[in-house]
Coordinates of C-alpha atoms in Angstrom, one line a residue:
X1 CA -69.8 10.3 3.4
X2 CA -66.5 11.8 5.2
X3 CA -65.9 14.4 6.6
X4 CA -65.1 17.0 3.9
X5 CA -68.1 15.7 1.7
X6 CA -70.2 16.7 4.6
X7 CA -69.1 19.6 5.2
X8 CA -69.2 21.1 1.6
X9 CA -73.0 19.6 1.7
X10 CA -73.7 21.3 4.6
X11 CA -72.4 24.5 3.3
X12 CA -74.7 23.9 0.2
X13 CA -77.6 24.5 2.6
X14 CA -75.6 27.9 3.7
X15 CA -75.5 28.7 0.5
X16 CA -78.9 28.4 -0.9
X17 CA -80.9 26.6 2.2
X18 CA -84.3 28.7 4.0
X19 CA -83.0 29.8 7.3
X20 CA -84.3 27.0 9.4
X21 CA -82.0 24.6 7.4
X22 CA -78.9 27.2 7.3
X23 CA -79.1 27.0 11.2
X24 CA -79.6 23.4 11.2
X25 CA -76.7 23.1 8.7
X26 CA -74.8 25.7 10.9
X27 CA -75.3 23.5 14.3
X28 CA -74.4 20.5 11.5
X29 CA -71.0 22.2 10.8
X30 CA -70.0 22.7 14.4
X31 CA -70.3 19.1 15.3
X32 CA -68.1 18.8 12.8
X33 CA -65.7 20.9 15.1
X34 CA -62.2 21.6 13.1
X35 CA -61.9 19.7 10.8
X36 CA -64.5 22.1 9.5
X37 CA -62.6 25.5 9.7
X38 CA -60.7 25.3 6.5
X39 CA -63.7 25.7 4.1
X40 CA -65.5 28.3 6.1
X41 CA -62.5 30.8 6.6
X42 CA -62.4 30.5 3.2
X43 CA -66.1 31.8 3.1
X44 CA -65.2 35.0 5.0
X45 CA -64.0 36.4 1.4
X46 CA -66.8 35.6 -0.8
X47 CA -68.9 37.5 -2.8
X48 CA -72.2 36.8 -1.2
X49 CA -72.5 38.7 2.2
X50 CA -75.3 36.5 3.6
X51 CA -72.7 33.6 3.4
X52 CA -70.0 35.4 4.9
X53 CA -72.3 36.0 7.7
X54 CA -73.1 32.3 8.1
X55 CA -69.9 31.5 8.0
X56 CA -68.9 33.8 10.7
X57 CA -72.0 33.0 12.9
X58 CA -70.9 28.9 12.6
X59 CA -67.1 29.7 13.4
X60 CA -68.6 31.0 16.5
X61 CA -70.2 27.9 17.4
X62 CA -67.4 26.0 16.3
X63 CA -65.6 27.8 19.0
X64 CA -61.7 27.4 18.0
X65 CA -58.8 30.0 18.4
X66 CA -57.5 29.1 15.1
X67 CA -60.2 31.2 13.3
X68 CA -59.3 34.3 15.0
X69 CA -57.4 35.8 12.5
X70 CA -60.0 35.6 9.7
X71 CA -62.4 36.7 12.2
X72 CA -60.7 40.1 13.1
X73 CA -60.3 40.3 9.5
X74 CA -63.7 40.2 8.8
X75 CA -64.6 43.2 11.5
X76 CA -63.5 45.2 8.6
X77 CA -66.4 43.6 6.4
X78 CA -68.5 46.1 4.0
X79 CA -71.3 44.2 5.7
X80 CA -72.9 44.9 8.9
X81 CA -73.8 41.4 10.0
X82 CA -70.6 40.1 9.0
X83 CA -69.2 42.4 11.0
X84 CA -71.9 41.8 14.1
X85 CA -71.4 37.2 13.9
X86 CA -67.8 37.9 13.5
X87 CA -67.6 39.9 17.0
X88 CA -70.4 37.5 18.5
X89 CA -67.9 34.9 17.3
X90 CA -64.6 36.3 18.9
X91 CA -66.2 36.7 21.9
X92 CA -67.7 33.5 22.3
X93 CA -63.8 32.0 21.5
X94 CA -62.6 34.2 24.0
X95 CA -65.3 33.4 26.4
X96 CA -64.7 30.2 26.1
X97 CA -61.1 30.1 26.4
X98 CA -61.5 31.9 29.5
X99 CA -61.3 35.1 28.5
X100 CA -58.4 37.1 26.3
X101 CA -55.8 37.7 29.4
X102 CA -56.4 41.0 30.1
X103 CA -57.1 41.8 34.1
X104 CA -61.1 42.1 32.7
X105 CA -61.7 39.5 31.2

């Protein structure tokens, strides 16, 4: 299976999976790394919150600057742990980039 067939598998089990396997599929996804960022910035808009959240919480783990953008979009989510992964998220990019550049951080 590549890399993209994986993936979308993976985010099958975010979809629909018990929470034990969405955080199993979540830790799945960011060994991935990625190559893994284009389908879940594309979750940050869809309908069903719970999977925005996921997807937030697993670009967190996944760690790279390149989902910044969708992440401070989705601080302006309608739901409340959307907006709470996708701050946990920026930080932990920002942490890990050793910190944002401000005289703070």
């Amino acid at each position: 299976m590549d890399v993209t067939d994986r993936t979308n598998a993976l985010i099958g089990i975010l979809r629909a999976g018990s929470s034990a396997d969405r955080m199993a599929a979540a830790a799945e996804i960011a060994a991935i790394g990625p190559a893994a960022l284009p389908p879940l910035l594309s979750l940050l808009d869809d309908p069903d919150p719970r999977l925005r959240m996921w997807a937030a919480y697993t670009l967190g783990m996944i760690g790279d600057a390149g989902a910044v953008p969708a992440l401070m979009e989705a601080l302006e989510d309608t739901d409340p742990a959307v907006v709470k992964w996708a701050a946990a998220a920026l930080r932990r990019i920002r942490d890990a980039a050793g910190g944002c550049g401000c005289r703070f951080c």
